[in-house]
PDB file of C-alpha atoms in Angstrom:
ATOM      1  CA  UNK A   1      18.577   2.139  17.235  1.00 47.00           C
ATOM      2  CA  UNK A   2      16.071   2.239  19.733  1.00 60.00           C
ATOM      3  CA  UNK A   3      18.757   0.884  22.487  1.00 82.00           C
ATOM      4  CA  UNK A   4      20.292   3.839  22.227  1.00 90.00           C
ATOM      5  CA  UNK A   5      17.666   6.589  22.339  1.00 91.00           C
ATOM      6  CA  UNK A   6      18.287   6.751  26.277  1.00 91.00           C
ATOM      7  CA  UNK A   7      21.955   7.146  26.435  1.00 94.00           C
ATOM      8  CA  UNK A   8      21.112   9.829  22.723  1.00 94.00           C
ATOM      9  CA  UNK A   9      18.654  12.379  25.214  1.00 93.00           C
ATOM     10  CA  UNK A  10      20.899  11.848  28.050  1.00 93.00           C
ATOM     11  CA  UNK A  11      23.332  13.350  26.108  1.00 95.00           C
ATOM     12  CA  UNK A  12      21.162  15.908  24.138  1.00 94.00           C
ATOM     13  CA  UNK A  13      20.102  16.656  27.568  1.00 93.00           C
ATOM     14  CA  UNK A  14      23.940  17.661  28.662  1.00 94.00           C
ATOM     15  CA  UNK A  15      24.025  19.681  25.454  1.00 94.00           C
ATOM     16  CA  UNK A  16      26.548  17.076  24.216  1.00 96.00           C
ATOM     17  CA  UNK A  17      26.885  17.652  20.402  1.00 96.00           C
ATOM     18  CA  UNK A  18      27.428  14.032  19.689  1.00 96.00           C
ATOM     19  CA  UNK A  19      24.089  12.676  20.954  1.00 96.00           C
ATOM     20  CA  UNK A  20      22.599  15.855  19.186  1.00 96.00           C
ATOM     21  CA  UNK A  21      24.125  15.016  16.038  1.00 97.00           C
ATOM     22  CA  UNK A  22      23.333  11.700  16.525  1.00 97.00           C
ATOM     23  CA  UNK A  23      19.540  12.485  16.783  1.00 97.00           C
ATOM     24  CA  UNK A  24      19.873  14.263  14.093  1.00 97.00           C
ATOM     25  CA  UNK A  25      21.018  11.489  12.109  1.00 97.00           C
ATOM     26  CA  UNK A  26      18.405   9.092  13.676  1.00 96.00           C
ATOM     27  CA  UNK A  27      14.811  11.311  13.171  1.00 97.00           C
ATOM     28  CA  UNK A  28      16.009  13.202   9.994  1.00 96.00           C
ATOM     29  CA  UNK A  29      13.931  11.323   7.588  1.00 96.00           C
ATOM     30  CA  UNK A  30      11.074  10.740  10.015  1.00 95.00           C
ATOM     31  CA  UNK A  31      10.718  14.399  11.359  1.00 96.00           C
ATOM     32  CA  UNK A  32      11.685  16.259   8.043  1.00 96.00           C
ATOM     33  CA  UNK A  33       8.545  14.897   6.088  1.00 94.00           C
ATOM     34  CA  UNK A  34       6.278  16.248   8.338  1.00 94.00           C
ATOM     35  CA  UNK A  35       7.283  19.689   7.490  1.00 95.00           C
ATOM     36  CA  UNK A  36       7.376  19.410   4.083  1.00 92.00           C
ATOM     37  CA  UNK A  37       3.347  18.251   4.510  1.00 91.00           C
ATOM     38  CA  UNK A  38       2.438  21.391   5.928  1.00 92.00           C
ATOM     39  CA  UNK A  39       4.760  24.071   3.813  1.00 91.00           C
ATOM     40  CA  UNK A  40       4.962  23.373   0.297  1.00 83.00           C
ATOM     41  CA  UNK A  41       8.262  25.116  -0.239  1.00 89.00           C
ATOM     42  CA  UNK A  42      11.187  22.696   0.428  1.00 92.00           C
ATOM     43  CA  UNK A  43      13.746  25.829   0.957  1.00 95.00           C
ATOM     44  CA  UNK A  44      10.888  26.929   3.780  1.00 94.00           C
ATOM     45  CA  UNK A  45      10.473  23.300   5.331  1.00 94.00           C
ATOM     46  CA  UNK A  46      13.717  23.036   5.662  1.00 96.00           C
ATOM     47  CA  UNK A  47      13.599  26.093   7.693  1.00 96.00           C
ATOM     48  CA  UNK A  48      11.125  25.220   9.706  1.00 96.00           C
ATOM     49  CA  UNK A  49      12.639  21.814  10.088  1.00 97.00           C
ATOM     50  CA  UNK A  50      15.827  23.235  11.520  1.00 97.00           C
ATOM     51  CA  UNK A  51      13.917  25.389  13.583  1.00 97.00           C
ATOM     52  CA  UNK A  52      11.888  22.312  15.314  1.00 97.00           C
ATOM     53  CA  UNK A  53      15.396  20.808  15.889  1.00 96.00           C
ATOM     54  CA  UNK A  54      16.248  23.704  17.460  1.00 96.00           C
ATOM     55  CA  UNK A  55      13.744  24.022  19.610  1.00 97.00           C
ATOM     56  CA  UNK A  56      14.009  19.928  20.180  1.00 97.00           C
ATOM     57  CA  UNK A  57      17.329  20.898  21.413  1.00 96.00           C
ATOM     58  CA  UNK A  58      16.387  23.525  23.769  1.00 95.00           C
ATOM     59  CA  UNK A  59      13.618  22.169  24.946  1.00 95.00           C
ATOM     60  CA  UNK A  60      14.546  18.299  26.179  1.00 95.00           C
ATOM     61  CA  UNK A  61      14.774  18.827  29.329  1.00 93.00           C
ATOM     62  CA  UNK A  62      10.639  19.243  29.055  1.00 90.00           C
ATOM     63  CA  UNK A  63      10.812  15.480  28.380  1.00 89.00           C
ATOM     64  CA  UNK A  64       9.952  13.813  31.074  1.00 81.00           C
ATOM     65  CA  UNK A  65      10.413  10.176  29.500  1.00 77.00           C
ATOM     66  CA  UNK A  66       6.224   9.674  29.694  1.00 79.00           C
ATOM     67  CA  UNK A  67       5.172   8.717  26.371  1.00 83.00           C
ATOM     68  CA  UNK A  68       6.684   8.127  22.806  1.00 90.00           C
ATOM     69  CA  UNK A  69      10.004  10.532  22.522  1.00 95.00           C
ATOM     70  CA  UNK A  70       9.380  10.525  18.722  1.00 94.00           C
ATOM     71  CA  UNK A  71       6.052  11.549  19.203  1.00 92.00           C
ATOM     72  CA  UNK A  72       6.645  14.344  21.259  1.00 94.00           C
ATOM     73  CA  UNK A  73       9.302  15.215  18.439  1.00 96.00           C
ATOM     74  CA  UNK A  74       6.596  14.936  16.206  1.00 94.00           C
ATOM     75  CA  UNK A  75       4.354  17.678  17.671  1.00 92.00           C
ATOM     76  CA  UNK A  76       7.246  20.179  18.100  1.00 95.00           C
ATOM     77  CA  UNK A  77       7.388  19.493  14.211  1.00 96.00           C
ATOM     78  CA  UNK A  78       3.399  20.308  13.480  1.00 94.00           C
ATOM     79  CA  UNK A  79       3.261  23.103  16.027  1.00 93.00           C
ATOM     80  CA  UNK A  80       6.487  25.115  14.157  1.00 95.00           C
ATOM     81  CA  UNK A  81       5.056  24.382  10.674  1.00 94.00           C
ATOM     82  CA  UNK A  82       1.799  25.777  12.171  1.00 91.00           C
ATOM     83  CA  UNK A  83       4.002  28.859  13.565  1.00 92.00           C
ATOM     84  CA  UNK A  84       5.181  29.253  10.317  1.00 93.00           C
ATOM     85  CA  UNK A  85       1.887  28.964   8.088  1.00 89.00           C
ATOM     86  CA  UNK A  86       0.445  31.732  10.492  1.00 86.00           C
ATOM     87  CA  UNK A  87       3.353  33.871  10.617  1.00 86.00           C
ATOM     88  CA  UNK A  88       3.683  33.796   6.676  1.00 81.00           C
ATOM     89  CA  UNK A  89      -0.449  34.338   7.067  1.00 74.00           C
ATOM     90  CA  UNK A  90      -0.557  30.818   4.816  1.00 59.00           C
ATOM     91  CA  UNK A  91      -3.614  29.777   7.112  1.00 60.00           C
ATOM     92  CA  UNK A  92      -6.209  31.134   5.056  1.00 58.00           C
ATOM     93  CA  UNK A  93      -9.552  28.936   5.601  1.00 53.00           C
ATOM     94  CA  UNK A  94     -11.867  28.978   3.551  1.00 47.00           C
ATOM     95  CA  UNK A  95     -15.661  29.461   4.279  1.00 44.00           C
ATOM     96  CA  UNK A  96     -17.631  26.809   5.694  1.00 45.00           C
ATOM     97  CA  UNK A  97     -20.328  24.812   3.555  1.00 44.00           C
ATOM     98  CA  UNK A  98     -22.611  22.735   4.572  1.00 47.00           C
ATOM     99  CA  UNK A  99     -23.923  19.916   2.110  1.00 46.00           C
ATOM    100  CA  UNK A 100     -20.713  18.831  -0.069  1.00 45.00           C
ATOM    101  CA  UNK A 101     -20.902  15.566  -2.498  1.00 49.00           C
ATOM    102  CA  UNK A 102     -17.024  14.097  -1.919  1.00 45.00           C
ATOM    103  CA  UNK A 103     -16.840  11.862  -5.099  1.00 47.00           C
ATOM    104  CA  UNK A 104     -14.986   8.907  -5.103  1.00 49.00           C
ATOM    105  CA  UNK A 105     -11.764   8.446  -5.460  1.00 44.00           C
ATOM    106  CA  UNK A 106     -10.915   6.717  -8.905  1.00 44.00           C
ATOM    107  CA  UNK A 107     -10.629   3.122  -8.811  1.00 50.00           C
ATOM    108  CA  UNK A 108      -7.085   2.423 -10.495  1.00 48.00           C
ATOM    109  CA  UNK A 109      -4.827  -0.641 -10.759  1.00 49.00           C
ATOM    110  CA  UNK A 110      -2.024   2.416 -10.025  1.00 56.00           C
ATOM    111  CA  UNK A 111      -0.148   2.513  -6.855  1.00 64.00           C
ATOM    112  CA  UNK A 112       0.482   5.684  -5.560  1.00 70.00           C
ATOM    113  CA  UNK A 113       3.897   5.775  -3.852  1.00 72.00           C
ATOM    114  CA  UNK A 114       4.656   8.127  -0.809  1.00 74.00           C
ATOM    115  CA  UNK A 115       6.495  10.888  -3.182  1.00 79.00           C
ATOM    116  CA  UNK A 116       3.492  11.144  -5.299  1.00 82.00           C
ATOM    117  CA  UNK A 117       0.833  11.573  -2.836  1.00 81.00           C
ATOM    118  CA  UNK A 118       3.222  14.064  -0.789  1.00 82.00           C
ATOM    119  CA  UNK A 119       3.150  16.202  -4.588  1.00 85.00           C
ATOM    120  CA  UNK A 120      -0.816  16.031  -4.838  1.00 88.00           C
ATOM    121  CA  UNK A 121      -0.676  16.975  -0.925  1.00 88.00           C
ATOM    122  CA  UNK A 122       1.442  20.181  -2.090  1.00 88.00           C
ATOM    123  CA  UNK A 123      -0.885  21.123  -4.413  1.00 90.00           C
ATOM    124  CA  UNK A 124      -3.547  21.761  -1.909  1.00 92.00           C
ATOM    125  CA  UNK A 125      -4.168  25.201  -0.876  1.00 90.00           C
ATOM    126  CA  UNK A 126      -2.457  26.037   2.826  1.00 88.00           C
ATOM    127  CA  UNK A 127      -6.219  25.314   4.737  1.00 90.00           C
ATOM    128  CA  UNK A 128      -6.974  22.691   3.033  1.00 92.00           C
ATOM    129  CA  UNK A 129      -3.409  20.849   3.513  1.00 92.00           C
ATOM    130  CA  UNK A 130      -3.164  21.872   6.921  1.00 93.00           C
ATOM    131  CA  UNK A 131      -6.433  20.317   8.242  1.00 94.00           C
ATOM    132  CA  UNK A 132      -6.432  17.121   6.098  1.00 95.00           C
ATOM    133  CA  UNK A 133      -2.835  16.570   7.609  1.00 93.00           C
ATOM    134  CA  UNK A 134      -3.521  17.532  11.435  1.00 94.00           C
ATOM    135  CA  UNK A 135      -6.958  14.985  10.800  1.00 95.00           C
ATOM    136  CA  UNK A 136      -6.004  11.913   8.728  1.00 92.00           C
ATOM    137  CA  UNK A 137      -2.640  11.817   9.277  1.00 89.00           C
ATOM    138  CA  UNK A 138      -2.218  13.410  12.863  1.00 90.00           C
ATOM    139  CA  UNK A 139      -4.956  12.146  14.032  1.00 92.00           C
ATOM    140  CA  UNK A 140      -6.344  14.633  15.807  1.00 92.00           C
ATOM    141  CA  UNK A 141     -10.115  15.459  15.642  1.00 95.00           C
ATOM    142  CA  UNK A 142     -12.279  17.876  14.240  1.00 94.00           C
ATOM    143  CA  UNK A 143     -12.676  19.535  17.550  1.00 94.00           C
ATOM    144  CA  UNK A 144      -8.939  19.830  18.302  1.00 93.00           C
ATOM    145  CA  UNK A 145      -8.304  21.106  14.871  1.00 93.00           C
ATOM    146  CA  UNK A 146     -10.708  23.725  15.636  1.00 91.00           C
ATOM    147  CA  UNK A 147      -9.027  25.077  18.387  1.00 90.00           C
ATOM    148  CA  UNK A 148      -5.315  24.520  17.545  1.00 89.00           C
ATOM    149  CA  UNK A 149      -6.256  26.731  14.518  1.00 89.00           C
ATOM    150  CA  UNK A 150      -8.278  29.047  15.947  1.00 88.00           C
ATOM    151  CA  UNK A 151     -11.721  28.004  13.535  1.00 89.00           C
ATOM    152  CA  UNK A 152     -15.200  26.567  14.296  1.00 91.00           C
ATOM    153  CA  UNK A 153     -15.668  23.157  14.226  1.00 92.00           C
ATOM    154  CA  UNK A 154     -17.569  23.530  11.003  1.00 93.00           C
ATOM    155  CA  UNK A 155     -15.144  24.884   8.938  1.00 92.00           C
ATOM    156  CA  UNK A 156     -12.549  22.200  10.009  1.00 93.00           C
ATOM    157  CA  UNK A 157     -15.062  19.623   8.519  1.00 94.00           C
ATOM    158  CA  UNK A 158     -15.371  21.790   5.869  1.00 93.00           C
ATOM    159  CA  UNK A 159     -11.850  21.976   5.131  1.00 93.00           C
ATOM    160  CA  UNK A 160     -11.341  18.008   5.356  1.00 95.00           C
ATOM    161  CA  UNK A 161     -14.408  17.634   2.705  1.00 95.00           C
ATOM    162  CA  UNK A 162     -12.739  20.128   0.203  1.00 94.00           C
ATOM    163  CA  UNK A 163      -9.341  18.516   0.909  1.00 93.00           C
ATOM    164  CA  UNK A 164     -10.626  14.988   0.123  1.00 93.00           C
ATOM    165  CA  UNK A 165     -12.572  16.531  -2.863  1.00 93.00           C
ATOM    166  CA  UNK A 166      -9.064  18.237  -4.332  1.00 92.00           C
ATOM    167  CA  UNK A 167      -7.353  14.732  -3.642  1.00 91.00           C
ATOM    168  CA  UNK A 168     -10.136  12.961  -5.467  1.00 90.00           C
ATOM    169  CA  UNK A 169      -9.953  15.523  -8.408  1.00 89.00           C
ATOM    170  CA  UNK A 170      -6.038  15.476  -8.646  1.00 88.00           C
ATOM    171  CA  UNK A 171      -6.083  11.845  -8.497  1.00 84.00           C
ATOM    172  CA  UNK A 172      -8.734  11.487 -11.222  1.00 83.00           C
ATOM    173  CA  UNK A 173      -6.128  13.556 -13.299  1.00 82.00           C
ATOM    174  CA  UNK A 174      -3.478  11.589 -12.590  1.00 76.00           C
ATOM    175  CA  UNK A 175      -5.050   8.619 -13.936  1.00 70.00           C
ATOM    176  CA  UNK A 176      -6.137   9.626 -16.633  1.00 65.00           C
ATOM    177  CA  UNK A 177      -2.642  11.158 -17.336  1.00 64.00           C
ATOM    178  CA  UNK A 178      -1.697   7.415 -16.963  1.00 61.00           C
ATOM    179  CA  UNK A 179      -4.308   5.970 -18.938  1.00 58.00           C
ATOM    180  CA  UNK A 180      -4.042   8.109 -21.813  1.00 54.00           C
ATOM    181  CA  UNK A 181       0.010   7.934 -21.612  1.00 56.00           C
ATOM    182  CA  UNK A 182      -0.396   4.155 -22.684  1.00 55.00           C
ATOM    183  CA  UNK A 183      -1.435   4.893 -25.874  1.00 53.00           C
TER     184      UNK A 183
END
C-alpha cells in the first residue's frame, strides 16, 4: 500500500482521477472516523468528510513530501470538522471551573471495542467532544487547543476534566447495564 502512495499523489497531483479514487479507497476508513469524532451526525460527517477530500484534492500540491502524508490528511480532517462545528455554532464551551474531582473510571472485566467508545464519545456535548479529541487523541496540548479554538487555556482544561468526568459517568452506566443484564 504504502509503495504506492508516491506514484497515488503524483497522480492526485496531475488531477488524475485514478490516483484520486485510489486515495480514496486507501484513507477512507482512516480519515472518515475522524469526522465522525468531532460531529455526531453521520449524514453531517459525511459531509464534512467529503469536504476534507475535497479540499485534499485541491490542495496537494501544498504537500511538499516533509512529514507523514496521512498526517497532513489528518489535520485537513480536524480543521473542516472544526469549520463545521463553528459554522453550525456547535462550539459552545462551557465555563471554566477550577477544582473538579474526575472519578475513576469503573474497573470492569468488559472490553470496550472502538464502536462503543466512538457512541459514548457522541454523547458528549460539542465542547466537551471537541477538546477531549484535539487532546487525547490528537495530541495536541492544552495551549494549542486554546488557540485553535479561540478559548483560554483554562477552559480547555476545563473542558478535558468534564469530558473525562462524562466518559467516567457513561461508562459507569454501561456497566452496570452489563452487570445487571446478567441476571
Amino acid at each position: 500500500m504504502s509503495n504506492r502512495l508516491p506514484d497515488i499523489i503524483q497522480k492526485c497531483k496531475s488531477q488524475d482521477r485514478t490516483g484520486q479514487k485510489d486515495l480514496f479507497e486507501m484513507y477512507k476508513d482512516i480519515l472518515f472516523p475522524i469526522c465522525l469524532r468531532y460531529v455526531k451526525n453521520e449524514e453531517e460527517a459525511e459531509d464534512v468528510f467529503i469536504e476534507g477530500f475535497y479540499k485534499i484534492f485541491s490542495k496537494i500540491e501544498d504537500f511538499k513530501s516533509e512529514g507523514s502524508f496521512e498526517g497532513w490528511m489528518k489535520k485537513i480532517m480536524v480543521n473542516e470538522s472544526l469549520m463545521f462545528l463553528r459554522k453550525k455554532n456547535r462550539l459552545r464551551l462551557m465555563v471554566e471551573l477550577n477544582d473538579i474531582d474526575v472519578p475513576d473510571v469503573p474497573e470492569s472485566d468488559d472490553t470496550i471495542d472502538f464502536e462503543e467508545f466512538l457512541n459514548i464519545l457522541q454523547e458528549l456535548p460539542d465542547g466537551y467532544r471537541t477538546v477531549f479529541n484535539l487532546y487525547v487523541i490528537e495530541g495536541f496540548k492544552h495551549r494549542e487547543i486554546a488557540e485553535i479554538l479561540g478559548i483560554s487555556l483554562n477552559t480547555s482544561k476545563s473542558q478535558l476534566i468534564l469530558a473525562k468526568k462524562r466518559i467516567a459517568d457513561l461508562l459507569k452506566k454501561k456497566v452496570f447495564r452489563n452487570n445487571f443484564n446478567q441476571f
